[in-house]
Amino acid sequence: MPQAGCACENCRAAWASAEQRHWVSALGLLDTDTGQWFLIDATPDFREQFHAMQTAAPGARLAGLLITHAHVGHYTGLIHLGYEAMAVRGLPVHGTHTLNDFLRTHAPWRQLVDQENIVLHELTPDEWHALTPGLVVMPLRVPHRDEWSDTVGFVVHGPSRQLLYLPDIDGWDQWARPLRDVIAGLEVALLDGSFFSADELPGRDLSKIGHPLVTDTAARLTGLPTDVRFVHLNHSNPLHRHGPERTWLEAQGFKVGEAGDEWEL
Ligand SMILES: [Zn+2]
Ligand SMILES: [Zn+2]
Ligand SMILES: [Zn+2]
């Protein structure tokens, strides 16, 4: 936020003040034992997010990217890795079979593979994959508009705690896994907070939104001890502002994810 060409209340505030601007959601993972860091999703704000990780973890190095799916907010930051910019060598990119196929066969992403800026590693949904000895991830396939690839969220397992990063899902009822069962036992859950409520999009058919509403998600998770934060907020979302919606959410025991939030796993 702000979104190109938009003059909604949130975007007007963001155009007027840099402090009101927000990056596209991503999550950095740092293994302090090995000095390696990873990024879940290469967003259009990859440049700033790379710099933020370098600043937060001086001396550590980028050791790989994990991509949830092939929608613009989640993979187009790969463009910075190629010949015209960083020209990295052999950076591991972890994705599902369909995501990797998409990158391997479509320009301009194909060039990153052909010129070996990136090396594709295939992730099997529902299986644990070790990024380092102390950092293990499991992709969970979720229902979503899968035009170019399927879509996953990631459970991240550190030496003692687990976190879920799930920025996009069509709806909880369309998922074979009951949400409360997935969340129970996790230390932290960063969930799809695209839209707060149906009022946010006057004149739009709710069934076509393709995201759960924050009000609905919060109702499903009341009473769980997990630290639940909503991320991946649409520019229209009133949770960007300090107002009654944010107050309501916090009264339910939930928060909005912010750039710079950190957890130790
Ligand atoms: Zn806007
Ligand atoms: Zn998406
Ligand atoms: Zn998205």
Tab-separated table of N, CA and C and ligand atoms in Angstrom, residues 1 3 6-11 235-236, ligand 1:
chain	number	residue	atom	x	y	z
A	1	MET	N	0.840	-1.175	0.000
A	1	MET	CA	0.000	0.000	0.000
A	1	MET	C	0.893	1.250	0.000
A	3	GLN	N	-1.714	1.433	-3.432
A	3	GLN	CA	-1.841	0.724	-4.704
A	3	GLN	C	-1.793	1.735	-5.843
A	6	CYS	N	-4.647	4.414	-6.913
A	6	CYS	CA	-5.781	4.376	-5.986
A	6	CYS	C	-5.833	5.632	-5.115
A	7	ALA	N	-7.061	6.096	-4.878
A	7	ALA	CA	-7.268	7.258	-4.009
A	7	ALA	C	-8.267	6.929	-2.908
A	8	CYS	N	-8.286	5.657	-2.461
A	8	CYS	CA	-9.142	5.303	-1.327
A	8	CYS	C	-8.567	5.948	-0.067
A	9	GLU	N	-9.313	5.900	1.019
A	9	GLU	CA	-8.880	6.580	2.250
A	9	GLU	C	-7.477	6.141	2.691
A	10	ASN	N	-7.239	4.827	2.689
A	10	ASN	CA	-5.926	4.329	3.111
A	10	ASN	C	-4.825	4.771	2.157
A	11	CYS	N	-5.092	4.688	0.856
A	11	CYS	CA	-4.047	5.029	-0.115
A	11	CYS	C	-3.755	6.521	-0.099
A	235	HIS	N	-5.284	-3.061	0.273
A	235	HIS	CA	-5.154	-1.612	0.541
A	235	HIS	C	-6.443	-1.031	1.108
A	236	SER	N	-7.568	-1.651	0.818
A	236	SER	CA	-8.864	-1.139	1.272
A	236	SER	C	-9.152	-1.470	2.739
B	1	ZN	ZN	-6.457	2.118	-2.066
